[in-house]
Amino acid sequence: MKIDILTLFPDMFNWVFDESIIKRAISNNLVEIKLHNFRDYTKDPHGKVDDTPYGGGAGMVLTPQPIFDCVESLRKKKTKVILLTPSGIPYKQNIAYDLSKEEHLIIICGHYEGFDERICSIVDMELSIGDYVLTGGELPAMVLVDSIIRLIPGVISEKSHLEDSFNNHLLDYPAYTRPRVFKGMEVPEVLLNGDHAKIREWRYNESFKRTRERRPDLLKGDKNND
Ligand code: ADE
């Protein structure tokens, strides 16, 4: 997979892509990530990429020209273009699965007060990572890239993500490791006796209980969680 990220702050990403699982996926050629500063594409003589909003209002708005030109120079036959914005549809694990099967993603990080609406005409999907407003799309882009890359075949074992939270509309079950007793807290007996049918049943019940307590919306089959 190839991922092109359009941002005004490419340096923000370096530490994320240079650690742990993402770093390994890049060095094993399972994913190629390129950062593009769309300021390099502006035709404004002063290097501007934003302007005041028509109709008045606070803040600056990203102009369409630099982002259009940058996207068009990178677009291939099978490219999916994603715009990160708090007004997008909620980003969920099922979308991460779908995106992990794509050949080429272009991810646009919004900034300032917003972007000129005409930018949406070259975008396939507008995504929000949650109901809060960040200063820009850079942190959301890192969230997207991390959650997508771990699902690319060969990056981590398929078994580990089959058991992730949100598969089958359930949160993950509780996990324990050594020591068996820590500060008086014991590992549940069922996990120690090697009865795998019982362990599976216990895990399912714990997942269900946890989901009912913390995220009943997942059990109701809320359309947004599909
Ligand atoms: N940009 C600012 N806030 C955002 C959010 N919550 N999701 C996606 N992009 C954003």
Coordinates of N, CA and C and ligand atoms in Angstrom, one line a residue:
M1 N 0.8 -1.2 0.0 CA 0.0 0.0 0.0 C 0.9 1.3 0.0
K2 N 0.4 2.3 -0.7 CA 1.1 3.6 -0.7 C 0.1 4.6 0.0
I3 N 0.7 5.4 0.9 CA -0.1 6.4 1.6 C 0.6 7.8 1.4
D4 N -0.1 8.7 0.7 CA 0.4 10.1 0.6 C -0.4 11.0 1.6
I5 N 0.4 11.7 2.4 CA -0.3 12.6 3.4 C 0.0 14.0 3.0
L6 N -1.1 14.8 2.9 CA -0.9 16.2 2.6 C -1.1 17.0 3.9
T7 N -0.1 17.8 4.2 CA -0.1 18.5 5.5 C 0.8 19.8 5.4
L8 N 0.5 20.7 6.2 CA 1.3 21.9 6.3 C 2.4 21.7 7.4
F9 N 2.4 20.6 8.1 CA 3.3 20.3 9.2 C 3.9 18.9 9.1
P10 N 4.7 18.6 8.0 CA 5.2 17.3 7.8 C 6.1 16.8 8.9
D11 N 6.8 17.7 9.6 CA 7.7 17.2 10.6 C 7.0 16.6 11.8
M12 N 5.7 16.9 12.0 CA 4.9 16.3 13.1 C 4.9 14.8 13.0
F13 N 5.1 14.3 11.8 CA 4.8 12.8 11.6 C 6.1 12.0 11.9
N14 N 7.3 12.6 11.8 CA 8.5 11.8 11.8 C 8.6 10.8 12.9
W15 N 8.3 11.2 14.1 CA 8.5 10.3 15.3 C 7.5 9.1 15.2
V16 N 6.3 9.3 14.7 CA 5.3 8.3 14.7 C 5.7 7.2 13.7
F17 N 6.3 7.6 12.6 CA 6.6 6.6 11.5 C 8.0 5.9 11.8
D18 N 8.7 6.4 12.8 CA 10.0 5.9 13.0 C 10.1 5.0 14.3
E19 N 9.0 4.5 14.7 CA 8.9 3.6 15.9 C 8.1 2.4 15.6
S20 N 8.5 1.3 16.3 CA 7.7 0.1 16.5 C 7.1 -0.5 15.2
I21 N 5.8 -0.8 15.2 CA 5.2 -1.7 14.2 C 5.2 -0.9 12.8
I22 N 4.9 0.4 12.9 CA 4.9 1.1 11.6 C 6.2 1.2 11.0
K23 N 7.3 1.4 11.8 CA 8.6 1.4 11.2 C 8.9 0.1 10.6
R24 N 8.6 -1.0 11.2 CA 8.9 -2.3 10.7 C 8.1 -2.6 9.4
A25 N 6.8 -2.1 9.4 CA 6.0 -2.3 8.1 C 6.6 -1.5 7.0
I26 N 7.2 -0.3 7.3 CA 7.8 0.4 6.2 C 9.1 -0.2 5.8
S27 N 9.9 -0.7 6.7 CA 11.2 -1.3 6.3 C 11.0 -2.7 5.6
N28 N 9.9 -3.3 5.9 CA 9.6 -4.6 5.2 C 8.8 -4.3 3.9
N29 N 8.7 -3.1 3.5 CA 8.0 -2.7 2.2 C 6.6 -3.1 2.1
L30 N 5.9 -3.2 3.3 CA 4.5 -3.5 3.3 C 3.7 -2.2 3.1
V31 N 4.3 -1.1 3.4 CA 3.6 0.2 3.2 C 4.7 1.2 2.9
E32 N 4.3 2.2 2.0 CA 5.2 3.3 1.7 C 4.4 4.6 2.1
I33 N 5.0 5.4 2.9 CA 4.4 6.6 3.3 C 5.2 7.8 2.8
K34 N 4.5 8.8 2.2 CA 5.2 10.0 1.7 C 4.4 11.2 2.3
L35 N 5.2 12.2 2.8 CA 4.5 13.4 3.3 C 4.7 14.5 2.3
H36 N 3.7 15.3 2.1 CA 3.7 16.4 1.1 C 3.2 17.7 1.7
N37 N 4.1 18.7 1.7 CA 3.6 20.0 2.2 C 2.9 20.7 1.1
F38 N 1.5 20.8 1.2 CA 0.8 21.4 0.1 C 1.1 22.9 -0.1
R39 N 1.8 23.5 0.8 CA 2.2 24.9 0.6 C 3.2 25.0 -0.6
D40 N 3.9 23.9 -0.9 CA 4.8 23.8 -2.0 C 4.0 23.9 -3.4
Y41 N 2.7 23.7 -3.3 CA 1.9 23.7 -4.6 C 1.2 25.0 -4.8
T42 N 1.3 26.0 -3.8 CA 0.5 27.2 -4.0 C 1.0 28.1 -5.1
K43 N 0.1 28.7 -5.8 CA 0.5 29.7 -6.9 C 0.5 31.1 -6.4
D44 N 0.1 31.2 -5.1 CA 0.1 32.6 -4.5 C 1.6 33.1 -4.4
P45 N 1.8 34.3 -4.8 CA 3.2 34.8 -4.8 C 3.8 34.9 -3.4
H46 N 3.0 35.0 -2.4 CA 3.5 35.1 -1.0 C 3.5 33.7 -0.3
G47 N 3.2 32.7 -1.0 CA 3.2 31.3 -0.5 C 1.9 31.1 0.4
K48 N 0.9 31.9 0.2 CA -0.3 31.7 1.1 C -1.1 30.5 0.7
V49 N -1.7 29.8 1.7 CA -2.6 28.6 1.4 C -4.0 28.8 2.0
D50 N -4.2 30.0 2.6 CA -5.5 30.2 3.2 C -5.9 31.7 3.0
D51 N -7.2 31.9 3.3 CA -7.7 33.3 3.1 C -8.9 33.5 4.1
T52 N -9.4 34.7 4.1 CA -10.6 34.9 5.0 C -11.9 34.4 4.4
P53 N -12.8 34.0 5.2 CA -14.0 33.4 4.7 C -15.0 34.4 4.0
Y54 N -15.5 34.0 2.8 CA -16.6 34.8 2.2 C -17.7 34.9 3.2
G55 N -18.4 36.0 3.3 CA -19.5 36.1 4.2 C -19.1 36.5 5.6
G56 N -17.8 36.6 5.9 CA -17.3 37.0 7.2 C -17.2 35.8 8.2
G57 N -16.7 36.1 9.3 CA -16.5 35.0 10.3 C -15.1 34.9 10.8
A58 N -14.9 34.1 11.9 CA -13.6 34.0 12.5 C -12.7 33.1 11.7
G59 N -11.4 33.3 11.8 CA -10.4 32.4 11.3 C -10.2 32.4 9.8
M60 N -9.3 31.6 9.4 CA -8.9 31.5 8.0 C -9.4 30.2 7.4
V61 N -9.5 30.2 6.1 CA -10.0 29.0 5.4 C -9.0 28.5 4.3
L62 N -8.7 27.2 4.3 CA -7.7 26.7 3.3 C -8.3 26.9 1.9
T63 N -7.5 27.5 1.0 CA -7.9 27.7 -0.4 C -7.8 26.4 -1.2
P64 N -8.7 26.3 -2.2 CA -8.7 25.0 -2.9 C -7.5 24.7 -3.8
Q65 N -6.9 25.7 -4.4 CA -5.9 25.5 -5.5 C -4.7 24.6 -5.0
P66 N -4.0 24.9 -3.9 CA -2.8 24.1 -3.6 C -3.2 22.6 -3.4
I67 N -4.4 22.4 -2.7 CA -4.8 21.0 -2.4 C -5.2 20.3 -3.7
F68 N -6.0 21.0 -4.6 CA -6.3 20.4 -5.9 C -5.1 20.0 -6.6
D69 N -4.1 20.9 -6.8 CA -3.0 20.6 -7.6 C -2.1 19.5 -7.0
C70 N -2.0 19.5 -5.7 CA -1.2 18.4 -5.0 C -1.9 17.0 -5.2
V71 N -3.2 17.0 -5.0 CA -3.9 15.7 -5.1 C -3.8 15.2 -6.6
E72 N -4.0 16.2 -7.5 CA -4.0 15.7 -8.9 C -2.7 15.2 -9.4
S73 N -1.6 15.8 -8.8 CA -0.3 15.3 -9.1 C 0.0 13.9 -8.6
L74 N -0.7 13.5 -7.5 CA -0.4 12.2 -6.9 C -1.4 11.1 -7.3
R75 N -2.6 11.5 -7.7 CA -3.7 10.6 -8.0 C -3.3 9.6 -9.0
K76 N -3.7 8.3 -8.7 CA -3.5 7.2 -9.7 C -4.8 6.6 -10.1
K77 N -4.8 5.5 -10.8 CA -6.1 4.9 -11.2 C -7.0 4.5 -10.0
K78 N -6.3 3.9 -9.0 CA -7.1 3.3 -7.9 C -6.8 4.0 -6.6
T79 N -7.0 5.3 -6.6 CA -6.7 6.1 -5.4 C -7.9 6.4 -4.6
K80 N -7.8 6.3 -3.3 CA -9.0 6.8 -2.4 C -8.5 8.1 -1.7
V81 N -9.2 9.1 -1.9 CA -8.8 10.4 -1.2 C -9.7 10.6 0.0
I82 N -9.0 10.9 1.1 CA -9.7 11.0 2.4 C -9.4 12.4 3.0
L83 N -10.4 13.1 3.5 CA -10.2 14.4 4.1 C -10.6 14.2 5.6
L84 N -9.7 14.7 6.4 CA -9.9 14.7 7.9 C -10.6 15.9 8.4
T85 N -11.7 15.8 9.0 CA -12.5 17.0 9.4 C -13.4 16.5 10.6
P86 N -13.6 17.4 11.6 CA -14.6 17.1 12.6 C -16.0 16.9 12.1
S87 N -16.3 17.4 10.8 CA -17.6 17.2 10.2 C -17.7 16.0 9.4
G88 N -16.7 15.1 9.4 CA -16.8 13.9 8.6 C -17.6 12.8 9.3
I89 N -17.8 11.7 8.6 CA -18.5 10.5 9.3 C -17.6 9.9 10.3
P90 N -18.1 9.3 11.4 CA -17.3 8.8 12.4 C -16.4 7.6 11.9
Y91 N -15.1 7.7 12.2 CA -14.1 6.7 11.8 C -14.3 5.5 12.8
K92 N -14.4 4.3 12.2 CA -14.7 3.1 12.9 C -13.8 2.0 12.4
Q93 N -13.7 0.9 13.2 CA -12.8 -0.2 12.8 C -13.2 -0.8 11.5
N94 N -14.5 -0.9 11.2 CA -14.9 -1.5 9.9 C -14.3 -0.6 8.7
I95 N -14.2 0.7 8.9 CA -13.6 1.6 7.8 C -12.1 1.3 7.7
A96 N -11.5 1.1 8.9 CA -10.1 0.8 8.9 C -9.8 -0.5 8.1
Y97 N -10.7 -1.5 8.3 CA -10.6 -2.8 7.5 C -10.7 -2.5 6.0
D98 N -11.7 -1.8 5.6 CA -11.9 -1.5 4.2 C -10.7 -0.8 3.6
L99 N -10.2 0.3 4.4 CA -9.1 1.1 3.8 C -7.8 0.2 3.8
S100 N -7.7 -0.8 4.7 CA -6.4 -1.5 4.7 C -6.3 -2.4 3.4
K101 N -7.4 -2.5 2.6 CA -7.4 -3.3 1.4 C -7.1 -2.4 0.2
E102 N -7.0 -1.1 0.4 CA -6.8 -0.2 -0.8 C -5.3 -0.2 -1.2
E103 N -5.1 0.1 -2.5 CA -3.7 0.2 -3.0 C -3.1 1.5 -2.7
H104 N -3.9 2.6 -2.7 CA -3.3 3.9 -2.6 C -4.3 4.9 -1.9
L105 N -3.8 5.5 -0.8 CA -4.6 6.4 -0.1 C -3.9 7.8 -0.2
I106 N -4.7 8.8 -0.4 CA -4.3 10.2 -0.2 C -5.0 10.7 1.0
I107 N -4.3 11.2 2.1 CA -5.0 11.7 3.3 C -4.7 13.2 3.4
I108 N -5.8 14.0 3.4 CA -5.6 15.5 3.5 C -5.9 15.9 4.9
C109 N -4.9 16.6 5.5 CA -5.1 17.1 6.8 C -5.5 18.6 6.7
G110 N -6.8 18.8 7.2 CA -7.3 20.2 7.3 C -6.5 21.0 8.3
H111 N -6.6 22.3 8.3 CA -6.0 23.1 9.3 C -6.8 24.4 9.4
Y112 N -6.4 25.3 10.4 CA -7.1 26.6 10.6 C -8.5 26.3 10.8
E113 N -9.4 27.3 10.5 CA -10.8 27.2 10.8 C -11.5 26.2 9.9
G114 N -10.9 25.8 8.8 CA -11.6 24.9 7.9 C -11.0 25.0 6.5
F115 N -11.8 24.5 5.5 CA -11.3 24.4 4.2 C -12.4 24.8 3.2
D116 N -12.0 25.3 2.1 CA -13.0 25.7 1.1 C -13.8 24.4 0.7
E117 N -15.1 24.6 0.7 CA -16.0 23.4 0.5 C -15.7 22.7 -0.9
R118 N -15.2 23.5 -1.8 CA -15.0 22.9 -3.2 C -13.9 21.8 -3.2
I119 N -13.1 21.8 -2.1 CA -12.1 20.7 -1.9 C -12.8 19.3 -1.9
C120 N -14.1 19.3 -1.3 CA -14.8 18.1 -1.1 C -15.1 17.4 -2.5
S121 N -15.1 18.2 -3.6 CA -15.4 17.6 -4.9 C -14.3 16.6 -5.4
I122 N -13.1 16.6 -4.8 CA -12.1 15.7 -5.2 C -11.8 14.6 -4.1
V123 N -12.7 14.6 -3.1 CA -12.5 13.7 -2.0 C -13.5 12.5 -2.0
D124 N -13.1 11.3 -1.7 CA -14.0 10.2 -1.7 C -14.7 10.0 -0.3
M125 N -14.0 10.5 0.7 CA -14.5 10.2 2.1 C -14.1 11.2 3.1
E126 N -15.0 11.8 3.8 CA -14.6 12.8 4.9 C -14.8 12.0 6.2
L127 N -13.7 12.0 7.0 CA -13.7 11.2 8.2 C -13.4 12.1 9.5
S128 N -14.1 11.8 10.6 CA -13.8 12.4 11.9 C -13.4 11.3 12.8
I129 N -12.4 11.6 13.6 CA -11.9 10.5 14.6 C -12.7 10.7 15.9
G130 N -13.5 11.7 16.1 CA -14.3 11.8 17.4 C -14.9 13.1 17.5
D131 N -15.8 13.2 18.5 CA -16.6 14.4 18.6 C -15.9 15.5 19.5
Y132 N -14.8 15.9 18.9 CA -14.0 17.0 19.6 C -13.2 17.6 18.5
V133 N -12.8 18.9 18.7 CA -12.1 19.6 17.6 C -10.6 19.7 17.9
L134 N -9.8 19.2 17.1 CA -8.3 19.3 17.2 C -7.8 20.5 16.4
T135 N -6.6 20.9 16.6 CA -6.1 22.1 15.8 C -5.9 21.8 14.4
G136 N -5.8 20.5 14.0 CA -5.6 20.2 12.6 C -5.8 18.7 12.4
G137 N -5.7 18.3 11.2 CA -5.9 16.9 10.8 C -4.7 16.0 11.0
E138 N -3.6 16.5 11.5 CA -2.4 15.7 11.6 C -2.5 14.5 12.6
L139 N -3.0 14.8 13.8 CA -3.2 13.7 14.8 C -4.2 12.7 14.3
P140 N -5.3 13.2 13.7 CA -6.3 12.2 13.1 C -5.6 11.4 12.0
A141 N -4.7 12.0 11.2 CA -4.1 11.2 10.1 C -3.2 10.1 10.7
M142 N -2.5 10.4 11.9 CA -1.7 9.4 12.5 C -2.5 8.3 13.0
V143 N -3.7 8.6 13.6 CA -4.6 7.6 14.1 C -5.0 6.7 12.9
L144 N -5.4 7.3 11.8 CA -5.8 6.5 10.6 C -4.7 5.6 10.2
V145 N -3.6 6.2 10.0 CA -2.5 5.4 9.4 C -2.1 4.3 10.3
D146 N -2.0 4.5 11.6 CA -1.7 3.5 12.6 C -2.7 2.3 12.5
S147 N -4.0 2.7 12.6 CA -5.0 1.7 12.6 C -5.2 0.9 11.3
I148 N -4.8 1.5 10.2 CA -4.9 0.8 8.9 C -3.7 -0.1 8.7
I149 N -2.5 0.4 9.1 CA -1.3 -0.4 8.8 C -1.3 -1.7 9.6
R150 N -1.8 -1.6 10.8 CA -1.7 -2.9 11.6 C -2.6 -4.0 11.0
L151 N -3.5 -3.6 10.1 CA -4.4 -4.6 9.5 C -3.9 -5.1 8.1
I152 N -2.9 -4.5 7.6 CA -2.3 -5.0 6.3 C -1.7 -6.3 6.6
P153 N -2.1 -7.3 5.7 CA -1.6 -8.7 5.9 C 0.0 -8.7 6.0
G154 N 0.5 -9.4 7.1 CA 1.9 -9.5 7.3 C 2.5 -8.5 8.3
V155 N 1.7 -7.5 8.7 CA 2.2 -6.5 9.6 C 2.2 -7.0 11.0
I156 N 1.0 -7.5 11.5 CA 1.0 -8.3 12.7 C 0.2 -9.5 12.4
S157 N 0.2 -10.5 13.4 CA -0.5 -11.8 13.0 C -2.0 -11.5 12.9
E158 N -2.6 -12.2 12.0 CA -4.0 -12.0 11.8 C -4.8 -12.4 13.0
K159 N -4.3 -13.4 13.8 CA -5.0 -13.8 15.0 C -5.1 -12.7 16.0
S160 N -4.0 -11.8 16.1 CA -4.1 -10.7 17.0 C -5.2 -9.7 16.7
H161 N -5.4 -9.4 15.4 CA -6.5 -8.5 15.2 C -7.9 -9.1 15.0
L162 N -8.0 -10.4 14.8 CA -9.3 -11.0 14.9 C -9.9 -10.9 16.3
E163 N -9.0 -10.8 17.3 CA -9.5 -10.7 18.7 C -9.6 -9.3 19.2
D164 N -9.4 -8.3 18.3 CA -9.5 -6.9 18.7 C -10.9 -6.6 19.2
S165 N -10.9 -5.5 20.0 CA -12.1 -4.9 20.3 C -12.8 -4.4 19.0
F166 N -14.2 -4.4 19.1 CA -15.0 -4.0 18.0 C -15.3 -5.1 16.9
N167 N -14.5 -6.1 16.9 CA -14.9 -7.2 16.0 C -16.1 -7.9 16.7
N168 N -17.1 -8.2 15.9 CA -18.3 -8.8 16.4 C -19.1 -7.9 17.3
H169 N -18.9 -6.6 17.2 CA -19.6 -5.6 18.0 C -19.3 -5.7 19.5
L170 N -18.2 -6.3 19.9 CA -17.8 -6.4 21.3 C -16.5 -5.8 21.6
L171 N -16.4 -5.3 22.8 CA -15.1 -4.8 23.3 C -14.2 -6.1 23.7
D172 N -12.9 -5.9 23.7 CA -12.0 -6.9 24.0 C -12.2 -7.5 25.4
Y173 N -11.9 -8.8 25.6 CA -12.0 -9.4 27.0 C -10.8 -9.0 27.8
P174 N -10.8 -9.1 29.2 CA -9.7 -8.8 30.0 C -8.5 -9.8 29.8
A175 N -7.3 -9.3 29.8 CA -6.1 -10.2 29.6 C -5.3 -10.1 30.9
Y176 N -4.6 -11.2 31.2 CA -3.7 -11.3 32.4 C -2.4 -12.0 32.0
T177 N -1.4 -11.6 32.7 CA -0.1 -12.3 32.5 C 0.5 -12.5 33.9
R178 N 1.8 -13.0 33.9 CA 2.4 -13.2 35.2 C 2.6 -11.9 36.0
P179 N 2.7 -11.9 37.3 CA 2.5 -13.0 38.2 C 1.1 -13.4 38.4
R180 N 0.9 -14.6 39.0 CA -0.5 -15.1 39.2 C -1.2 -14.3 40.3
V181 N -0.4 -13.8 41.3 CA -1.0 -12.9 42.3 C -0.2 -11.6 42.3
F182 N -0.8 -10.5 42.2 CA -0.1 -9.2 42.2 C -0.9 -8.3 43.2
K183 N -0.1 -7.8 44.2 CA -0.7 -7.0 45.2 C -2.1 -7.5 45.7
G184 N -2.2 -8.8 45.9 CA -3.4 -9.4 46.4 C -4.4 -9.7 45.3
M185 N -4.2 -9.2 44.1 CA -5.2 -9.4 43.0 C -4.8 -10.7 42.2
E186 N -5.8 -11.6 42.1 CA -5.5 -12.9 41.5 C -6.0 -13.0 40.1
V187 N -5.3 -13.8 39.3 CA -5.7 -14.1 37.9 C -6.9 -15.0 38.0
P188 N -8.0 -14.8 37.3 CA -9.2 -15.7 37.4 C -8.8 -17.1 37.2
E189 N -9.3 -18.0 38.0 CA -9.0 -19.4 38.1 C -9.2 -20.1 36.7
V190 N -10.2 -19.7 36.0 CA -10.6 -20.4 34.7 C -9.4 -20.3 33.7
L191 N -8.6 -19.2 33.8 CA -7.5 -19.0 32.8 C -6.3 -19.9 33.1
L192 N -6.4 -20.6 34.3 CA -5.2 -21.3 34.7 C -5.3 -22.8 34.4
N193 N -6.5 -23.3 34.1 CA -6.7 -24.8 34.1 C -6.5 -25.4 32.7
G194 N -6.3 -24.6 31.7 CA -6.0 -25.2 30.4 C -7.3 -25.8 29.7
D195 N -8.5 -25.5 30.2 CA -9.7 -25.9 29.6 C -10.1 -24.9 28.5
H196 N -9.8 -25.1 27.3 CA -9.9 -24.0 26.3 C -11.4 -23.7 26.0
A197 N -12.3 -24.7 26.1 CA -13.7 -24.4 25.8 C -14.2 -23.4 26.9
K198 N -13.8 -23.7 28.2 CA -14.2 -22.9 29.3 C -13.6 -21.5 29.2
I199 N -12.4 -21.4 28.7 CA -11.7 -20.1 28.6 C -12.4 -19.3 27.5
R200 N -12.7 -19.9 26.4 CA -13.5 -19.2 25.3 C -14.8 -18.7 25.8
E201 N -15.5 -19.5 26.6 CA -16.8 -19.1 27.1 C -16.6 -17.9 28.1
W202 N -15.7 -18.0 29.0 CA -15.4 -17.0 30.0 C -15.1 -15.7 29.2
R203 N -14.2 -15.8 28.2 CA -13.8 -14.5 27.5 C -15.0 -13.9 26.8
Y204 N -15.8 -14.7 26.2 CA -17.0 -14.2 25.5 C -17.9 -13.5 26.5
N205 N -18.1 -14.1 27.6 CA -19.0 -13.5 28.7 C -18.5 -12.2 29.2
E206 N -17.2 -12.2 29.4 CA -16.5 -11.0 29.9 C -16.6 -9.8 28.9
S207 N -16.4 -10.2 27.6 CA -16.5 -9.2 26.5 C -17.9 -8.6 26.5
F208 N -18.9 -9.5 26.6 CA -20.3 -9.1 26.6 C -20.6 -8.2 27.7
K209 N -20.2 -8.6 28.9 CA -20.5 -7.8 30.2 C -19.9 -6.4 30.0
R210 N -18.6 -6.4 29.6 CA -17.9 -5.1 29.5 C -18.6 -4.2 28.5
T211 N -19.0 -4.8 27.3 CA -19.6 -4.0 26.3 C -21.0 -3.5 26.8
R212 N -21.7 -4.3 27.5 CA -23.0 -3.9 28.0 C -22.9 -2.7 29.0
E213 N -21.8 -2.8 29.8 CA -21.6 -1.7 30.8 C -21.1 -0.4 30.2
R214 N -20.1 -0.6 29.2 CA -19.4 0.6 28.8 C -19.9 1.1 27.4
R215 N -20.3 0.2 26.6 CA -20.7 0.6 25.2 C -22.0 -0.1 24.7
P216 N -23.1 0.2 25.5 CA -24.3 -0.5 25.1 C -24.7 -0.2 23.6
D217 N -24.3 0.9 23.1 CA -24.6 1.3 21.7 C -24.1 0.2 20.7
L218 N -23.0 -0.4 21.1 CA -22.4 -1.5 20.1 C -23.3 -2.7 20.1
L219 N -24.0 -3.0 21.2 CA -24.8 -4.2 21.2 C -26.2 -3.9 20.5
K220 N -26.6 -2.7 20.5 CA -27.8 -2.3 19.9 C -27.7 -2.3 18.3
G221 N -26.5 -2.6 17.8 CA -26.3 -2.7 16.4 C -26.5 -1.3 15.8
D222 N -26.1 -0.2 16.6 CA -26.2 1.1 16.1 C -25.5 1.2 14.7
K223 N -26.3 1.8 13.7 CA -25.8 1.8 12.4 C -24.4 2.3 12.2
N224 N -24.1 3.3 13.1 CA -22.8 4.0 13.0 C -21.6 3.1 13.4
N225 N -22.0 2.0 14.1 CA -20.9 1.1 14.5 C -20.8 -0.2 13.7
D226 N -21.5 -0.2 12.6 CA -21.4 -1.4 11.7 C -20.1 -1.5 11.1
Ligands
ADE1 N1 -9.6 17.9 12.5 C1 -9.8 18.6 13.7 N2 -10.5 17.8 14.5 C2 -10.7 16.6 13.9 C3 -11.4 15.4 14.3 N3 -12.0 15.3 15.4 N4 -11.4 14.4 13.3 C4 -10.8 14.6 12.1 N5 -10.2 15.7 11.8 C5 -10.1 16.7 12.6

